[in-house]
Coordinates of C-alpha atoms and ligand atoms in Angstrom, one line a residue:
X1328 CA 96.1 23.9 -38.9
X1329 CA 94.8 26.3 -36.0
X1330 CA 92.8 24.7 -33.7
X1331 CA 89.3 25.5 -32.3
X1332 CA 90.6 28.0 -29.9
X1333 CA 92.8 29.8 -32.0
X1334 CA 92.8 31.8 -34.7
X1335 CA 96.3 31.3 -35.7
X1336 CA 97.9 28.3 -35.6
X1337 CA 100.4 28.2 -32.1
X1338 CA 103.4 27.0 -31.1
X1339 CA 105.1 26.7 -27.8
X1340 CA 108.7 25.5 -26.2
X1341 CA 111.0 26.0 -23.9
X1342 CA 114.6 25.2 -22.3
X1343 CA 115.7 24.7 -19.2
X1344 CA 117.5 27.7 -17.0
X1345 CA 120.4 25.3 -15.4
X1346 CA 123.4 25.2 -17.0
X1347 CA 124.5 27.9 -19.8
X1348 CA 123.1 27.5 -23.4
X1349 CA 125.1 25.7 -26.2
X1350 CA 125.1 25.6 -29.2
X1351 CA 123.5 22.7 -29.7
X1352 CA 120.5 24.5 -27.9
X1353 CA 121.0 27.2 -30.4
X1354 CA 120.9 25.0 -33.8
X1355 CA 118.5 22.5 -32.2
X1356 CA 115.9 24.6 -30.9
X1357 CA 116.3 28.4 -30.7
X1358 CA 117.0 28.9 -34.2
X1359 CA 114.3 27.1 -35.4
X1360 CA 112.0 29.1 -33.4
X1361 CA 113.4 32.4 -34.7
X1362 CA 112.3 30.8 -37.9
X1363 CA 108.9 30.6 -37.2
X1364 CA 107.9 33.3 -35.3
X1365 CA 106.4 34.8 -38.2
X1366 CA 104.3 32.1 -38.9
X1367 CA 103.1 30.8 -35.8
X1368 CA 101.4 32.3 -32.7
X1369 CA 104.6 31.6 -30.6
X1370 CA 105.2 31.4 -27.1
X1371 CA 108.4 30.6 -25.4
X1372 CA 108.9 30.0 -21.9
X1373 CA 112.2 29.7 -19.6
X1374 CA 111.0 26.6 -17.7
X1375 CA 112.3 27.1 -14.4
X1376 CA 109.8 24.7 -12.6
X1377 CA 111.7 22.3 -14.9
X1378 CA 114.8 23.0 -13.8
X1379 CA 114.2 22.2 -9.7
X1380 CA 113.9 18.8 -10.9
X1381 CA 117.9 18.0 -10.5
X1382 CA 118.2 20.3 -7.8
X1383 CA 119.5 24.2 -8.2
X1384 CA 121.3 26.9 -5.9
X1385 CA 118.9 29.4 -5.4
X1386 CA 121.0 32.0 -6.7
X1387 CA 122.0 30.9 -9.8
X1388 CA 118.6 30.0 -10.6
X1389 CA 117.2 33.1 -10.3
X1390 CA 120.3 34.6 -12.9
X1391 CA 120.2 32.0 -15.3
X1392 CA 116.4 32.6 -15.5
X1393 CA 116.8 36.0 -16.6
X1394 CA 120.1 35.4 -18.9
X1395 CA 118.1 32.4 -20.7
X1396 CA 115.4 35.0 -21.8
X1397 CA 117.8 37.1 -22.7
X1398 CA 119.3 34.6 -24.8
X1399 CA 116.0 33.8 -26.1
X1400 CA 115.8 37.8 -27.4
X1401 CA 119.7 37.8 -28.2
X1402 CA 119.2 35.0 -30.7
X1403 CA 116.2 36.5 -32.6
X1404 CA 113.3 36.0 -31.0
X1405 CA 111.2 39.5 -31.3
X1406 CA 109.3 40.2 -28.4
X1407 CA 106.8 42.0 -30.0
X1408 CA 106.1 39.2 -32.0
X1409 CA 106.1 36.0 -29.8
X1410 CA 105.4 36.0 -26.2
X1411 CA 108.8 35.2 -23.7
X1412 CA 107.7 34.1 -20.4
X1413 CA 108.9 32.6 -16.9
X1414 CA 107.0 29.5 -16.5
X1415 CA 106.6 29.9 -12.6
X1416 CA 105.1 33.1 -13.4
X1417 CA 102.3 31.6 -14.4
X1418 CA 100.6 29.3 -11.5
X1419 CA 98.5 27.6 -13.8
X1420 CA 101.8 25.2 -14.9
X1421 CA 102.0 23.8 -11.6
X1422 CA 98.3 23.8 -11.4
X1423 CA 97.2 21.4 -14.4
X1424 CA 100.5 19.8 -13.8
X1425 CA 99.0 18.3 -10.8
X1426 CA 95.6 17.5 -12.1
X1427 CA 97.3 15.5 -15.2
X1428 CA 100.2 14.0 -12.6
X1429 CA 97.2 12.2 -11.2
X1430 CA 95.4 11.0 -14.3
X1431 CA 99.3 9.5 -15.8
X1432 CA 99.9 6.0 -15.3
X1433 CA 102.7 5.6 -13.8
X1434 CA 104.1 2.7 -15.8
X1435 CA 104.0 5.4 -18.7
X1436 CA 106.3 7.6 -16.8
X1437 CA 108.5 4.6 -15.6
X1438 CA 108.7 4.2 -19.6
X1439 CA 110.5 7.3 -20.3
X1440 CA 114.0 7.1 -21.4
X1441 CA 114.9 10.6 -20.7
X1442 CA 114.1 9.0 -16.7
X1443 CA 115.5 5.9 -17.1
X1444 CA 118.6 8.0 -18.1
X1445 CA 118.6 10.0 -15.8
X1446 CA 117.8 7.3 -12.7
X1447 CA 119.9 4.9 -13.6
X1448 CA 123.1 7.7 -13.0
X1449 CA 121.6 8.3 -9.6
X1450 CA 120.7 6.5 -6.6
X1451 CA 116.7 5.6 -6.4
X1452 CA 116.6 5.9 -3.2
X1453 CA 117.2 9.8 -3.1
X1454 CA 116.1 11.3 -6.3
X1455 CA 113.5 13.4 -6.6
X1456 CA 110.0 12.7 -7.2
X1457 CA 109.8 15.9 -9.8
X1458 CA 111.6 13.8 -12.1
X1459 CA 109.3 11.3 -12.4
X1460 CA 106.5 13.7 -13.3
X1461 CA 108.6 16.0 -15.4
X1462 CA 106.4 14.8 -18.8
X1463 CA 103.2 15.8 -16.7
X1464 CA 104.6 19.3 -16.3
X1465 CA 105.8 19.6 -19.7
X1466 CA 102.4 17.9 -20.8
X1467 CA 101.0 21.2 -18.8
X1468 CA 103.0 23.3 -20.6
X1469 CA 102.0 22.6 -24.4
X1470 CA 98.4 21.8 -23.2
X1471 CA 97.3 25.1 -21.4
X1472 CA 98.4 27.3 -24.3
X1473 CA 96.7 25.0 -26.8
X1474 CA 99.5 24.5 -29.0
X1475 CA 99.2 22.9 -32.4
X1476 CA 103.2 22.2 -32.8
X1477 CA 106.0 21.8 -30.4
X1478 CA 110.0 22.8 -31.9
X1479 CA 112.2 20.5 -29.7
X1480 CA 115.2 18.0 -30.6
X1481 CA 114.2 14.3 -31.2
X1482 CA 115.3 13.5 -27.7
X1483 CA 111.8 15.1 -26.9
X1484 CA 109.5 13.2 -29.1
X1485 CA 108.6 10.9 -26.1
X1486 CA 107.5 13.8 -23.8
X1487 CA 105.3 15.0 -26.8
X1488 CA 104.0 11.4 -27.3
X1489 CA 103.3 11.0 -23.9
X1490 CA 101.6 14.9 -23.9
X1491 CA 99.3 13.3 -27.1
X1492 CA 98.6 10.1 -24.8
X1493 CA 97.5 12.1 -22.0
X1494 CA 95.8 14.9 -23.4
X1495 CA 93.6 12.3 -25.4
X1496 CA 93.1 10.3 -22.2
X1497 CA 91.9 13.5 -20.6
X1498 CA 89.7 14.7 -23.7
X1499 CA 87.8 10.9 -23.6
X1500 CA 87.8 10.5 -20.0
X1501 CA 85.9 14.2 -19.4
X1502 CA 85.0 15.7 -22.8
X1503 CA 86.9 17.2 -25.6
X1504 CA 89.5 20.2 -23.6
X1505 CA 92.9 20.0 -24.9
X1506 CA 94.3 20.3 -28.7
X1507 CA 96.5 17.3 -29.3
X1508 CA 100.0 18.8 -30.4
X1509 CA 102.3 17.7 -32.9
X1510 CA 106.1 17.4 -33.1
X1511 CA 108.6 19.7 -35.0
X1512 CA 112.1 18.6 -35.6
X1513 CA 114.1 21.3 -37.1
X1514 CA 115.9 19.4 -40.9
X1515 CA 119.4 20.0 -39.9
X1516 CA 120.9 19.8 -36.3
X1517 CA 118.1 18.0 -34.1
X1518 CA 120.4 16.4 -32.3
X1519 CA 124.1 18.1 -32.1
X1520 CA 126.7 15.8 -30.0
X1521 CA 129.0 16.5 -28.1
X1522 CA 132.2 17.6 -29.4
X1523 CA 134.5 15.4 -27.1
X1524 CA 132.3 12.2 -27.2
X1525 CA 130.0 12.6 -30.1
X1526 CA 127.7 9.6 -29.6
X1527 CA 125.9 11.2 -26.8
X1528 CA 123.9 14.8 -27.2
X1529 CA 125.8 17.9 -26.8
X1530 CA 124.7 18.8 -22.8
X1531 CA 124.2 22.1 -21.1
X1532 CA 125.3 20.7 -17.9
X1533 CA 128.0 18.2 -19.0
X1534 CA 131.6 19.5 -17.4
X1535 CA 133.9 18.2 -19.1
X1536 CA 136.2 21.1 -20.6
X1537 CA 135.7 20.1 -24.1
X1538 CA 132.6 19.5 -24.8
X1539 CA 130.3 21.8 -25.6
X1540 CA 130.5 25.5 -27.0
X1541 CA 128.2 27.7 -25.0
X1542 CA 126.8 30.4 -26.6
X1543 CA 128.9 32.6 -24.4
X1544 CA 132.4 31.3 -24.9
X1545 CA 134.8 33.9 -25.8
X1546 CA 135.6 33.3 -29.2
X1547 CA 139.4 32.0 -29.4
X1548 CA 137.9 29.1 -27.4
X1549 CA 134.8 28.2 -29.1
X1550 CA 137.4 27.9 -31.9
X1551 CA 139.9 25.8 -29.5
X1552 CA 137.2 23.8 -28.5
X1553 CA 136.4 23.0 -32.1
X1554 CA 139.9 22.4 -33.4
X1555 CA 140.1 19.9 -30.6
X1556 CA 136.8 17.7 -31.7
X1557 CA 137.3 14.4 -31.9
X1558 CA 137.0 12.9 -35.3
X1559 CA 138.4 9.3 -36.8
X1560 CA 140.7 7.9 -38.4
X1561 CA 139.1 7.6 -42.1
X1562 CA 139.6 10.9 -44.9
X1563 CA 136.8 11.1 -46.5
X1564 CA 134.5 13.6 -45.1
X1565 CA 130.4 13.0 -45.7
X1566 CA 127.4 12.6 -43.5
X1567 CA 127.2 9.3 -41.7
X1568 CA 125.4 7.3 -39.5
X1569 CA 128.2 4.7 -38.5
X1570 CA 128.9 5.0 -35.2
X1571 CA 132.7 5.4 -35.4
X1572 CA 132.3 8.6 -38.0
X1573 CA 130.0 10.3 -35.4
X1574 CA 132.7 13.0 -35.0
X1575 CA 132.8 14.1 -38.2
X1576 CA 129.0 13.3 -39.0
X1577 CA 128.6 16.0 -36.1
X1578 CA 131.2 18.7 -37.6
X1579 CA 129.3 18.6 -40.7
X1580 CA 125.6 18.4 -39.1
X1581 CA 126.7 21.9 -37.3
X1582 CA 127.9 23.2 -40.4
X1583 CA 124.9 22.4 -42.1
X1584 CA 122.5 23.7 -39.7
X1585 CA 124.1 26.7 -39.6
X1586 CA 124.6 27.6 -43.4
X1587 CA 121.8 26.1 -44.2
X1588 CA 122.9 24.1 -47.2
X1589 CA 121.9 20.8 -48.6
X1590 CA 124.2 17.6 -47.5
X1591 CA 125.1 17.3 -50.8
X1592 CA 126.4 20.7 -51.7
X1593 CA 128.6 20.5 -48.2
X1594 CA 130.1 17.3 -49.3
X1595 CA 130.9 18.9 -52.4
X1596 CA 132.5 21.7 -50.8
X1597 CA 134.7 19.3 -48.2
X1598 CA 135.5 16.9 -51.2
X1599 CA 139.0 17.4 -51.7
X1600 CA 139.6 19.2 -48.1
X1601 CA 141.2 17.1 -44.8
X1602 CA 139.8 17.3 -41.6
X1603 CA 141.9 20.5 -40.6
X1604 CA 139.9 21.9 -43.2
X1605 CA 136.7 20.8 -41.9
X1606 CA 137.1 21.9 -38.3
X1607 CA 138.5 25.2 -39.7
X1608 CA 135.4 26.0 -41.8
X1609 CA 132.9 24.6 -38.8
X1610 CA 135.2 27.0 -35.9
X1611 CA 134.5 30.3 -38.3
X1612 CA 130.6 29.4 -38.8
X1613 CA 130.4 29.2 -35.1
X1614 CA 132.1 31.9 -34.7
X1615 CA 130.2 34.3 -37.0
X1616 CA 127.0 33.0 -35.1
X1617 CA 128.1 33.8 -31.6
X1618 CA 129.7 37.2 -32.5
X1619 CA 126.2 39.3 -33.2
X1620 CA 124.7 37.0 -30.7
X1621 CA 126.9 37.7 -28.0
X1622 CA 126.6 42.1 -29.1
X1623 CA 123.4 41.8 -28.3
X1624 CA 123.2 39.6 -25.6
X1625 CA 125.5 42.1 -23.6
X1626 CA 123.1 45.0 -24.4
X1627 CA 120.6 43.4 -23.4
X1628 CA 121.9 42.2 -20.1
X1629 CA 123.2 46.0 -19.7
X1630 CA 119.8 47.4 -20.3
X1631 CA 118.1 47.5 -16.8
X1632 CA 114.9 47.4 -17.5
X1633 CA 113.9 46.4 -20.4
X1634 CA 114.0 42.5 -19.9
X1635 CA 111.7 42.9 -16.8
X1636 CA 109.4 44.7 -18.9
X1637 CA 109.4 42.1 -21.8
X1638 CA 108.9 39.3 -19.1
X1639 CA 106.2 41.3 -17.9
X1640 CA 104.5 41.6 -21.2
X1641 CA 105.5 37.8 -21.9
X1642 CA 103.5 37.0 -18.5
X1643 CA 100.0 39.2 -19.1
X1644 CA 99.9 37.5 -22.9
X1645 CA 101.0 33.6 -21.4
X1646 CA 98.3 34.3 -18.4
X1647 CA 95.4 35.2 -20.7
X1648 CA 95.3 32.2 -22.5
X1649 CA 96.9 29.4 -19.7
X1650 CA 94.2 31.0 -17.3
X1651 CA 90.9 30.1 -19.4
X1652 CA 92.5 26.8 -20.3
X1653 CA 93.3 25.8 -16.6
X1654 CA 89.5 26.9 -15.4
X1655 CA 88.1 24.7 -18.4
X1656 CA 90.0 22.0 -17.1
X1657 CA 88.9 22.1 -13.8
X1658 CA 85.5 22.5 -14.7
X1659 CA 85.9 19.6 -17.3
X1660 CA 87.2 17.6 -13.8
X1661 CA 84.8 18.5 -11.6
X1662 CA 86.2 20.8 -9.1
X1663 CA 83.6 23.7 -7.7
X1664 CA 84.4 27.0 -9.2
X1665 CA 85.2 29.6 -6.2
X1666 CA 81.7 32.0 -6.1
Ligands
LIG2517 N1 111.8 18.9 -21.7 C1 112.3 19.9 -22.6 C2 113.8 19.7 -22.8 O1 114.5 19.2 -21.9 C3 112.0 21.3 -22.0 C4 110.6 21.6 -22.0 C5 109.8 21.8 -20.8 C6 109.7 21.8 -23.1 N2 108.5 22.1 -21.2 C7 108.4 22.1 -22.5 C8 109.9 21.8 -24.4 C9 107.3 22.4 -23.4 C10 108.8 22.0 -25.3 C11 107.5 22.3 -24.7 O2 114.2 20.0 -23.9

């Protein structure tokens, strides 16, 4: 599974600092990579360069940068195991992020739903460029560090399509340089929805009061919020894919990802039970993930020190391999190596 450059197979990710984690960010993607950290070669990085695509108050950039890392460590993620770093830490990002922006077509970019999206709320006239090229930078990302398999939701598969496209575009156009990556959806809870309008992913940066739970929501209301989910008007509850049973189809696929137990063995558990029931159950699995995360989370964010020192450590590790990668690159492109 490794690759020619590694000795251990790798993997890399990251989230976005804007906003404040959920947890659908939690069952979607940072549990999954506390799951393989003993497997893998992993690296995970707070993508701030990411996050200046929709605009960001300098301030709260800055602090969200350092409370998503220390989310990362507060979930499970062992520093001493995987490598935590700042993406604009580490110049190469922006620099291979520039060499690929110019070697993506741009009708493959125009092609990208998460854009489309994401233009089509906003007027053309004034969004930012950076959000056109967002797949190059993320492209930059996975490629510099070489990485065999990328955990993300299923939202993402179209970035890491586009990152296979273009690394193998790159590879034929200049020589074999980049390890094609593949996807890795976590089995339950790719995709949790939002808890007030469940056909649409559960948002870090959605407002309305209802719905999300963030990973740092005072208990009583991550239950509130949970109680108040909307659900249908049918009984029965089971895993679905009908549209209108979305609400409780989402209940369950939290549950799930959280206990860890097959869809079978929940719907046995729910047979007999009402909704009341359901939410009940889903409120006190939330709850009894936040409450160790949140412990630690506070230490951590009380410790002075010690997260600069793990970003520090995350930042000589992510360096030693982005650097070699990036200087391949420009070789492979033809720039003139400084003497
Ligand atoms: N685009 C990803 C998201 O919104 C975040 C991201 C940026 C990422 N760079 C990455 C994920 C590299 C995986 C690998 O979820």
């Amino acid at each position: 599974m490794a690759n020619i450059y590694n000795s251990r197979p790798r993997v890399l990710s990251g989230i976005q600092p804007s906003g404040n984690l959920t947890i659908g960010n939690y069952l979607g993607a940072l549990k999954q990579w506390v799951e393989v950290q003993r497997d893998y070669d992993c690296f995970y990085c707070v993508v701030d360069l990411h996050a200046i695509t929709a605009g960001q108050d300098p301030v709260e950039l800055r602090q969200k940068t350092r409370e998503s890392a220390a989310m990362y460590i507060a979930a499970g993620i062992d520093p001493e195991v995987s490598t935590i770093f700042v993406q604009s830490h580490i110049p190469a990002h922006s620099e291979l992020a520039w060499m690929l922006t110019c070697m993506a077509p741009l009708g493959w970019l125009q092609r990208m739903t998460q854009f489309k999206d994401k233009v089509g709320k906003q007027n053309q006239e004034s969004i930012g460029a950076g959000l056109l090229n967002y797949p190059s930078l993320m492209a930059a990302d996975i490629l510099l560090y070489h990485a065999d398999l990328v955990p993300v939701g299923d939202d993402q598969n179209q970035h890491l399509e586009f990152t296979r496209d273009l690394a193998r575009r790159f590879n034929h156009l200049y020589g074999e340089t980049f390890t094609l990556p593949s996807v890795m959806n976590p089995q339950a809870g790719a995709r949790i929805m939002g808890l007030d309008n469940p056909t649409a992913k559960m948002s870090k940066s959605e407002t309305s009061d209802n719905h999300a739970v963030f990973l740092l929501d005072d208990v009583s209301r991550a239950r509130k919020k949970i109680m108040r989910a909307v659900t249908d008007s049918y009984r029965d509850i089971r895993f679905s894919d009908e549209p209108e049973r979305a609400g409780v189809n989402n209940l369950l696929t939290i549950y799930q990802a959280i206990k860890d137990e097959s869809r079978e063995e929940i719907e046995g558990d729910f047979a007999d039970k009402g909704y009341g029931d359901l939410k009940k159950a889903v409120a006190e699995a939330v709850v009894s993930t936040l409450e160790p995360l949140q412990a630690r989370y506070n230490e951590l964010m009380n410790e002075a020190g010690y997260l600069d020192s793990v970003l520090k450590l995350g930042r000589e590790k992510a360096s030693a391999v982005a650097e070699p990668t990036l200087k391949l690159a420009q070789d492979r492109m033809g720039f003139l190596a400084p003497s």
